[in-house]
PDB file of C-alpha atoms in Angstrom:
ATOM      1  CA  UNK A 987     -16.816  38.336  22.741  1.00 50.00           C
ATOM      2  CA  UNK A 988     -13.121  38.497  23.977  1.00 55.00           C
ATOM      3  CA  UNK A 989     -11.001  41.267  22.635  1.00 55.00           C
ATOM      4  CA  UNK A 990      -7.408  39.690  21.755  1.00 54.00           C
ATOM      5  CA  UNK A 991      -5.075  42.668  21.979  1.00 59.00           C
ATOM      6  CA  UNK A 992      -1.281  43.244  20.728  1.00 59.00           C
ATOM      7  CA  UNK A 993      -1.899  40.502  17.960  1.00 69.00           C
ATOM      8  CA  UNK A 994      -3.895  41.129  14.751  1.00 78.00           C
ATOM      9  CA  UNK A 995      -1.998  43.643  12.962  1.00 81.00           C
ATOM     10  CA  UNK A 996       1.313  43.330  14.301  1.00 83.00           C
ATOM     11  CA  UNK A 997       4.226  41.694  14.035  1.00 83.00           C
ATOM     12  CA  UNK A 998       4.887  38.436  16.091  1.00 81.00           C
ATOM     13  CA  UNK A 999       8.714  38.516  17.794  1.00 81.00           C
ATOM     14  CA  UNK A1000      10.877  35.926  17.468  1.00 80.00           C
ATOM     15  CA  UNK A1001      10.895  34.088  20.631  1.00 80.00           C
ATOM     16  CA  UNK A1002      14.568  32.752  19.838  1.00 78.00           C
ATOM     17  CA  UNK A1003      15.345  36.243  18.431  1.00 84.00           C
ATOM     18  CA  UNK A1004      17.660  37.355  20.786  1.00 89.00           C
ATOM     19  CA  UNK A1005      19.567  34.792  21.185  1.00 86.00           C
ATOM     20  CA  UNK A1006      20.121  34.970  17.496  1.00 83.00           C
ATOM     21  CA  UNK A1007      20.617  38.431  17.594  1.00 87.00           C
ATOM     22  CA  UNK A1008      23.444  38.419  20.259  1.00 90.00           C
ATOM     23  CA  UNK A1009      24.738  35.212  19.042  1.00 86.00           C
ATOM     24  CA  UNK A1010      24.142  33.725  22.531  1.00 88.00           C
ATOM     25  CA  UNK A1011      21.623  30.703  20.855  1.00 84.00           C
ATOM     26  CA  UNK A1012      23.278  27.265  21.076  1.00 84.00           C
ATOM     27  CA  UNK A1013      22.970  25.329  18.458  1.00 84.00           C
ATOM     28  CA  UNK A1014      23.964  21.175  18.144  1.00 86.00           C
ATOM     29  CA  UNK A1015      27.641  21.960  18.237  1.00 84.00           C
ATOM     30  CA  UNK A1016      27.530  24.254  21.255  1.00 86.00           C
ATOM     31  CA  UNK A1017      25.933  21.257  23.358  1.00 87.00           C
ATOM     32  CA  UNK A1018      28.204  18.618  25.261  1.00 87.00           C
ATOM     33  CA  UNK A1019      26.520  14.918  25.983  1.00 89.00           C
ATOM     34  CA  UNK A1020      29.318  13.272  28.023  1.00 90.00           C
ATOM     35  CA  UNK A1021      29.942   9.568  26.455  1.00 91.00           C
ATOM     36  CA  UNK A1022      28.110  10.295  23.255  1.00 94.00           C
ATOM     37  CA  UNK A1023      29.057   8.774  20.491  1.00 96.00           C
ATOM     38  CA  UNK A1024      29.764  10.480  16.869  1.00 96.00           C
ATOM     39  CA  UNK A1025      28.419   8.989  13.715  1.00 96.00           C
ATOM     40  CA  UNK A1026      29.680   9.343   9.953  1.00 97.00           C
ATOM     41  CA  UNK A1027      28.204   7.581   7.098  1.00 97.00           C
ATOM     42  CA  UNK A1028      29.419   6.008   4.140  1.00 98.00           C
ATOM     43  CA  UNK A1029      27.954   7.391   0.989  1.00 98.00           C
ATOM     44  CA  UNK A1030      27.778   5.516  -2.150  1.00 98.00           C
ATOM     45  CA  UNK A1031      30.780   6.810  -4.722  1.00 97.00           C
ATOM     46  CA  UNK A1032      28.208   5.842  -8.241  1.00 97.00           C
ATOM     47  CA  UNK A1033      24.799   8.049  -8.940  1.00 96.00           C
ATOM     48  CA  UNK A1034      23.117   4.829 -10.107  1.00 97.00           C
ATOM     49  CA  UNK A1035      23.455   0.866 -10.233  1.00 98.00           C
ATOM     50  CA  UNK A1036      23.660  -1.998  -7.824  1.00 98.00           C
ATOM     51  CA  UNK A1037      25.206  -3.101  -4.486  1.00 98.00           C
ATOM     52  CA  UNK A1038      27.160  -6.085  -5.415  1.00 97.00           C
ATOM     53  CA  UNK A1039      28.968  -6.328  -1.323  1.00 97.00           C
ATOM     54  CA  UNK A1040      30.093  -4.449   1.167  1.00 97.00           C
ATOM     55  CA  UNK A1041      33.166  -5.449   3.118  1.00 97.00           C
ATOM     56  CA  UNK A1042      35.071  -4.024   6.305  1.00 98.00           C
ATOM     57  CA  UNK A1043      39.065  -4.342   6.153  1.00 98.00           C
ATOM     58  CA  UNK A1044      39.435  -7.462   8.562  1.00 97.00           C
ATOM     59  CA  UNK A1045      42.674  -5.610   9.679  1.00 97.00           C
ATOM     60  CA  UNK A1046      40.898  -2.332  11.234  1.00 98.00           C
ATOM     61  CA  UNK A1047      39.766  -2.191  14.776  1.00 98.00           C
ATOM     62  CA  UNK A1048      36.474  -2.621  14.398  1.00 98.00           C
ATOM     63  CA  UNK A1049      35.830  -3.863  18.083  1.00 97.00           C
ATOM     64  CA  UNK A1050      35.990  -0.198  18.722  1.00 97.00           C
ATOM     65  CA  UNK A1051      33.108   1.200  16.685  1.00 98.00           C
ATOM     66  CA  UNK A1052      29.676   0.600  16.278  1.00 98.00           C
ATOM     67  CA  UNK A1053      28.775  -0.237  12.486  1.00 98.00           C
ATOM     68  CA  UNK A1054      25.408   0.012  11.413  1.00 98.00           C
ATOM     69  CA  UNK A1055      23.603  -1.314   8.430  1.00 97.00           C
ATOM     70  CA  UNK A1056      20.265  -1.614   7.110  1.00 97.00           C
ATOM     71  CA  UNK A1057      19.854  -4.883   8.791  1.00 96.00           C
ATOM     72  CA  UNK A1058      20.360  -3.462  12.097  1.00 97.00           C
ATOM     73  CA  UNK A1059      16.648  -0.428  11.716  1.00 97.00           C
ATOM     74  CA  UNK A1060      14.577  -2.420  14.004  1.00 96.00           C
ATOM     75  CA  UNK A1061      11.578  -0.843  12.019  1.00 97.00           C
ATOM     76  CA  UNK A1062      10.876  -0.097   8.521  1.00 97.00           C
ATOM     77  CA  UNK A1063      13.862   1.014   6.221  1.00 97.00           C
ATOM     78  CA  UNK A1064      12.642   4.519   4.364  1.00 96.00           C
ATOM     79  CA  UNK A1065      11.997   8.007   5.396  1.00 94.00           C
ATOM     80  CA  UNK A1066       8.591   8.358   6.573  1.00 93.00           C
ATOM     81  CA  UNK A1067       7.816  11.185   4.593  1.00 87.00           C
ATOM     82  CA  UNK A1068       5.740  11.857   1.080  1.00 83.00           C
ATOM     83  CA  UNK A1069       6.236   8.626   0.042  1.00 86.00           C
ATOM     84  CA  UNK A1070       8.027   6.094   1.510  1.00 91.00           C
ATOM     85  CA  UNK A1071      10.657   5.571  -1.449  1.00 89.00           C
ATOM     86  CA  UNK A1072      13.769   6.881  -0.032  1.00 93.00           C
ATOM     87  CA  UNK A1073      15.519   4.177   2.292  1.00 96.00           C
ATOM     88  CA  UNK A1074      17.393   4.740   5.265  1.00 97.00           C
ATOM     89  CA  UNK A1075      20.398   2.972   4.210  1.00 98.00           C
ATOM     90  CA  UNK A1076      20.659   1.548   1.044  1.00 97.00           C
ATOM     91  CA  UNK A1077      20.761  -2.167   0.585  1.00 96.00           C
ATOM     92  CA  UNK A1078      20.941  -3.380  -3.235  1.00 95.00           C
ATOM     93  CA  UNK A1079      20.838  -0.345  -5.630  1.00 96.00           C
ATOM     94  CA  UNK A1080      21.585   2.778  -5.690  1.00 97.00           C
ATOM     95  CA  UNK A1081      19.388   5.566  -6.721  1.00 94.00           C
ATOM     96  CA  UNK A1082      21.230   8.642  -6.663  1.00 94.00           C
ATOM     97  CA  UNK A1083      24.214  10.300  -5.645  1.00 95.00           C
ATOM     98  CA  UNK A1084      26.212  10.078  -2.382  1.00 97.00           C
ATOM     99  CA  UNK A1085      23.216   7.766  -1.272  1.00 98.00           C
ATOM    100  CA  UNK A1086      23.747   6.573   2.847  1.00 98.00           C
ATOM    101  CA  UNK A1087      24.918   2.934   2.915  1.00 98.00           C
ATOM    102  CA  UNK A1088      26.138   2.358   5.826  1.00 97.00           C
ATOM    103  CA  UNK A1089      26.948   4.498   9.409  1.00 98.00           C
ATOM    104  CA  UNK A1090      30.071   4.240  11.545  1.00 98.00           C
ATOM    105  CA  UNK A1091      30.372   5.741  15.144  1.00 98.00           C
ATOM    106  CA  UNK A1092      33.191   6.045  17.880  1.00 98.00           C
ATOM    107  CA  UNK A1093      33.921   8.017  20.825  1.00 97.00           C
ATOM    108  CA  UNK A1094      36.405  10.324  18.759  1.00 96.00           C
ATOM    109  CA  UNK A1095      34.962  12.359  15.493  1.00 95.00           C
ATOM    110  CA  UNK A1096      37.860  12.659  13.903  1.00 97.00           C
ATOM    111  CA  UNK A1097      38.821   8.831  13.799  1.00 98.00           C
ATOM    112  CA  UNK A1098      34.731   7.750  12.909  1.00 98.00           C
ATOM    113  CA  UNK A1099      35.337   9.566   9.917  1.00 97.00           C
ATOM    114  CA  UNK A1100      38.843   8.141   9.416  1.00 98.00           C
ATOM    115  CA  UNK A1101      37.040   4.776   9.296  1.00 98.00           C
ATOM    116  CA  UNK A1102      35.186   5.300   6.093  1.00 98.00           C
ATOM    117  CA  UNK A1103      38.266   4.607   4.166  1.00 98.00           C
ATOM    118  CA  UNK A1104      38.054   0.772   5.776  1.00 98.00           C
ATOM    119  CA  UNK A1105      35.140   0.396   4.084  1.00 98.00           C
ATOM    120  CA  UNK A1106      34.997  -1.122   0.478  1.00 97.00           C
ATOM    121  CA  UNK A1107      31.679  -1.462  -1.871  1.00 98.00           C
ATOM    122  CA  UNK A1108      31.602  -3.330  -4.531  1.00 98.00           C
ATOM    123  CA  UNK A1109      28.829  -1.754  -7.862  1.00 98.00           C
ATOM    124  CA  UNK A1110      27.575  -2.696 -10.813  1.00 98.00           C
ATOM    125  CA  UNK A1111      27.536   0.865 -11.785  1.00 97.00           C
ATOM    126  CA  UNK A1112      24.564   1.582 -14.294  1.00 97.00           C
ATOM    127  CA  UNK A1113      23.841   4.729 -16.642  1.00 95.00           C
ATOM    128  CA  UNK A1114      22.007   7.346 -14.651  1.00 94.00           C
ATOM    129  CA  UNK A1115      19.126   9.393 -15.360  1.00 92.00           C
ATOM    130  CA  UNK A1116      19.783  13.254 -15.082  1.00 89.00           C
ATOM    131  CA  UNK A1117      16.966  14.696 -17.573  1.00 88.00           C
ATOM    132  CA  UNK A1118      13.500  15.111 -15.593  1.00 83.00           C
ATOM    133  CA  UNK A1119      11.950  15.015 -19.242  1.00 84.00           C
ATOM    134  CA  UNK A1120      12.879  11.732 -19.804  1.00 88.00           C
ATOM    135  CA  UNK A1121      12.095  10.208 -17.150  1.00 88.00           C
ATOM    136  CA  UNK A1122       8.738   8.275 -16.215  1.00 85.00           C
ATOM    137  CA  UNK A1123       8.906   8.287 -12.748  1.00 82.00           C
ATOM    138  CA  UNK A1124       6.530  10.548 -10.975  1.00 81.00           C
ATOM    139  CA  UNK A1125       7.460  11.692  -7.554  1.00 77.00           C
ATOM    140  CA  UNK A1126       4.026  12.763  -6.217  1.00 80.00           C
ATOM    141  CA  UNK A1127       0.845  14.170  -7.982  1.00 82.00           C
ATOM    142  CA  UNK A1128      -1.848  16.006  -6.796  1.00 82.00           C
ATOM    143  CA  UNK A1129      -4.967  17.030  -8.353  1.00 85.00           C
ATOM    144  CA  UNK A1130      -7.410  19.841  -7.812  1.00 86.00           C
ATOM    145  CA  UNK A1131     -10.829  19.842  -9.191  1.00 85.00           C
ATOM    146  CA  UNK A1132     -13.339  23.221  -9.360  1.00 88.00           C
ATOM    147  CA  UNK A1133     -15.354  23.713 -12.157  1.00 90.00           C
ATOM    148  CA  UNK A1134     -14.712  22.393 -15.910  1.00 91.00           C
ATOM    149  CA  UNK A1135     -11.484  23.984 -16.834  1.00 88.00           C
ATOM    150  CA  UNK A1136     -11.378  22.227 -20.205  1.00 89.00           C
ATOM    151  CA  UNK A1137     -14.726  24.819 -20.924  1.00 92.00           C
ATOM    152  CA  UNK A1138     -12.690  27.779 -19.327  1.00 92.00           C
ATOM    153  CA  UNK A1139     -10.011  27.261 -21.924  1.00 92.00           C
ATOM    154  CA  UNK A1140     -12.466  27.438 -24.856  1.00 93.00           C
ATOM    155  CA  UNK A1141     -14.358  29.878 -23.825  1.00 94.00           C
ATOM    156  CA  UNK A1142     -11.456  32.626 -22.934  1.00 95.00           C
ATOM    157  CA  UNK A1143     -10.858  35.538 -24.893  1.00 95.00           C
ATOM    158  CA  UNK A1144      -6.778  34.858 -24.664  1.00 96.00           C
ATOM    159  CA  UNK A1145      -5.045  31.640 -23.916  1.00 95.00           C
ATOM    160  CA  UNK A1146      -1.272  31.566 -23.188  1.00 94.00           C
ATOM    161  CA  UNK A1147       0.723  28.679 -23.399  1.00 94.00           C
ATOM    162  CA  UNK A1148       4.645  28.235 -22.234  1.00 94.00           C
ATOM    163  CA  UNK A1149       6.729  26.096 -20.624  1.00 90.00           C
ATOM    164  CA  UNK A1150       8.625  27.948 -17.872  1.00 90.00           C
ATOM    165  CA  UNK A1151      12.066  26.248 -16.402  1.00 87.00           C
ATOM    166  CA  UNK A1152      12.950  28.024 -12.956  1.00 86.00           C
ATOM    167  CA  UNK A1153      17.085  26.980 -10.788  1.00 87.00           C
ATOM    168  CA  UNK A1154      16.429  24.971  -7.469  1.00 82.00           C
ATOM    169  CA  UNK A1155      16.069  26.952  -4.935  1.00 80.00           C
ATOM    170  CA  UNK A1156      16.780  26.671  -1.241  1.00 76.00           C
ATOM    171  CA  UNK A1157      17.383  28.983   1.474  1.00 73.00           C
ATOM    172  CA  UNK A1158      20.226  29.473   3.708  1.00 71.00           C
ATOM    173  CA  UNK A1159      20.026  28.251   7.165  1.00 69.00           C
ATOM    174  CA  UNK A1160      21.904  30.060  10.189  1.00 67.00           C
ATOM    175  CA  UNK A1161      23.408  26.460  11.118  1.00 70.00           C
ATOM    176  CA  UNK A1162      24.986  24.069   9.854  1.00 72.00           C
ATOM    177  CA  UNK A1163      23.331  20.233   9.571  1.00 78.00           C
ATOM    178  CA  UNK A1164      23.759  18.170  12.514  1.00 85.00           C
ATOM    179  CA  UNK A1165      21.408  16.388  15.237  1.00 90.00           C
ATOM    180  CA  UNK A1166      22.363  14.698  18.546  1.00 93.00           C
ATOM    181  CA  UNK A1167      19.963  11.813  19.878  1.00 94.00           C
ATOM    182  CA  UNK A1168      19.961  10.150  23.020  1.00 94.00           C
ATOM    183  CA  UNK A1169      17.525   7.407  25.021  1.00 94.00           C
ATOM    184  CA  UNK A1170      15.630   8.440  28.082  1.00 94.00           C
ATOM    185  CA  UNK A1171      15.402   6.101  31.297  1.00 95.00           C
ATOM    186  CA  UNK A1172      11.636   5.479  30.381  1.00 95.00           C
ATOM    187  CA  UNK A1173      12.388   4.448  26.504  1.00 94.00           C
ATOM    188  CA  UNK A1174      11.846   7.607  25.149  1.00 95.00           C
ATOM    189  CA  UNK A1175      13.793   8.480  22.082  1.00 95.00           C
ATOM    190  CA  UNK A1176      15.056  12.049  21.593  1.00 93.00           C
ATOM    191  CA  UNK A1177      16.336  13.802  19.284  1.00 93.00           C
ATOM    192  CA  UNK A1178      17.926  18.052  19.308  1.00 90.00           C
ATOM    193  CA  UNK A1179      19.231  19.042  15.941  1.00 86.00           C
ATOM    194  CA  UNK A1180      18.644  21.692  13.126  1.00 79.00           C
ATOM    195  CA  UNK A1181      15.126  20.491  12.985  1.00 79.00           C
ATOM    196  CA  UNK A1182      12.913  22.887  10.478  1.00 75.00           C
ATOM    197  CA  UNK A1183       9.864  20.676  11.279  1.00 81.00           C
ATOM    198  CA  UNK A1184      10.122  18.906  14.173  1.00 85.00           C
ATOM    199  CA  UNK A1185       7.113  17.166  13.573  1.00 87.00           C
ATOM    200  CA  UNK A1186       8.574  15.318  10.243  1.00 89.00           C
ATOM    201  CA  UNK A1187      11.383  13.777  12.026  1.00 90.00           C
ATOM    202  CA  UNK A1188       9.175  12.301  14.858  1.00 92.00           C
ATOM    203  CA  UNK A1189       6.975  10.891  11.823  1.00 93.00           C
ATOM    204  CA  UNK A1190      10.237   9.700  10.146  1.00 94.00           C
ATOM    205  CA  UNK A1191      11.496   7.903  13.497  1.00 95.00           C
ATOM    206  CA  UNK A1192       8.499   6.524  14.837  1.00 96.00           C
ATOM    207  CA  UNK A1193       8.550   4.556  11.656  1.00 96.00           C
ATOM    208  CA  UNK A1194      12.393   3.710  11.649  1.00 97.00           C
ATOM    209  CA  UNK A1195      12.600   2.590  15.559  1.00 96.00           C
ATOM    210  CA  UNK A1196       9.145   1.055  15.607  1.00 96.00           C
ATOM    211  CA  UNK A1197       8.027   3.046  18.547  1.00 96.00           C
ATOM    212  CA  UNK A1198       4.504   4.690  18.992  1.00 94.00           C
ATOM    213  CA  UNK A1199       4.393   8.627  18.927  1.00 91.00           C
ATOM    214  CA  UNK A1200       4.689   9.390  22.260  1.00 93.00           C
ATOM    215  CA  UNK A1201       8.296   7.553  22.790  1.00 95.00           C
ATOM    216  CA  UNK A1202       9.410   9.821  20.196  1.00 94.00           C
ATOM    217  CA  UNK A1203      10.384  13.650  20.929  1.00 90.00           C
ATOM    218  CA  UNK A1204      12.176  15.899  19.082  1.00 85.00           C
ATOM    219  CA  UNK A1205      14.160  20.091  19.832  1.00 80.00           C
ATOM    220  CA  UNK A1206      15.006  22.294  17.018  1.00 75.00           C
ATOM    221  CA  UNK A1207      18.841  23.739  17.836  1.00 69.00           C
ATOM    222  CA  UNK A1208      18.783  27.067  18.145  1.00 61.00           C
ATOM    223  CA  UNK A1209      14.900  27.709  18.366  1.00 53.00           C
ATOM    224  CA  UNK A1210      14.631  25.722  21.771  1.00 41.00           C
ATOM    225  CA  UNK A1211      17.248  27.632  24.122  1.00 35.00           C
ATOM    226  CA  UNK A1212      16.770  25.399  26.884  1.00 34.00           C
ATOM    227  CA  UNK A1213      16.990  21.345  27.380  1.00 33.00           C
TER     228      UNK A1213
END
């Protein structure tokens, strides 16, 4: 049997621990992609209710940007993820807060962003939900089955019984939020952003560009050094 040495028992080292360390790792800002465009996204203004229209000011120059709806996905509209409840872009209603609607790119950041503003939605604005407790929706369940656990109860010596309410947590990343994508010459679609699990967002764009897995790649910012 072969003897694996310098492994069990010991720490592993952070391959991108250096970098970190001497703040030398490049993250999505640090990267330069000559005639990129940069993308900002409208975000609905209401936490629940309906899309009655969305119109563009006919006076802005919007021969000069690229405006993207939910008509435009050439695959399926929701984030491949759990479940596939959360859209892409939002088409009729609006299910929570600051919900994507619509994206805007242009050669410049600064005026992409300055385009929003040319961009008027119409609601019918409807009471939202904010109390878990009354609600009837269940995100996801999952159920776990060993023994009889209804007999375990009964038969205990002590039984406790509470209902325990805990803040949302989540921790803090080095980076900030931001991904850069680009097409290869052979059709592959790639993506380099702050990328936790790589795999998810290949899952989540196979299903949005309709392409099969191995058109689809994806680099976490700051963990892959190197492009």
């Amino acid at each position: 049997m072969r003897q694996v040495k310098g492994i069990v028992g010991r720490s592993a080292r952070r391959r991108e621990g250096p970098e970190k360390l001497c703040g030398t790792a490049r993250y999505v800002d640090d990267y330069r992609l000559p005639g990129c465009l940069f993308g900002a996204t409208l975000r609905s203004s209401i936490a629940c209710g309906r899309i009655r229209s969305v119109r563009l000011d006919p006076a802005f120059p919007w021969q000069e940007y690229v405006v993207v709806t939910a008509d435009d996905i050439p695959g399926a509209n929701h984030v491949a993820l759990i479940e596939n409840d959360q859209p892409l872009l939002a088409t009729d209603r609006v299910r929570h807060a600051h919900e994507p609607i619509l994206l805007v790119a242009h050669p410049d950041r600064a005026r992409a962003y300055a385009a929003l503003a040319h961009v008027r939605v119409e609601y019918d604005e409807e009471e939202p939900l904010f109390d878990p407790e009354r609600s009837t929706t269940v995100f996801k369940s999952f159920e776990v089955e060993r023994g009889d656990g209804g007999q375990a109860l009964e038969t205990a010596d002590v039984v406790v019984e509470g209902v325990y309410r805990l803040p949302h947590q989540e921790q803090a990343y080095i980076e900030t939020n931001g991904a850069a994508a680009w097409w290869e010459p052979d059709g592959t679609l790639v993506t380099l952003g702050a990328l936790q699990c790589p795999h998810y967002v290949v899952k989540a764009l196979e299903a949005a560009f309709a392409l099969p897995e191995e058109k689809v790649g994806a680099w976490g910012a700051g963990v892959v050094t190197g492009m």
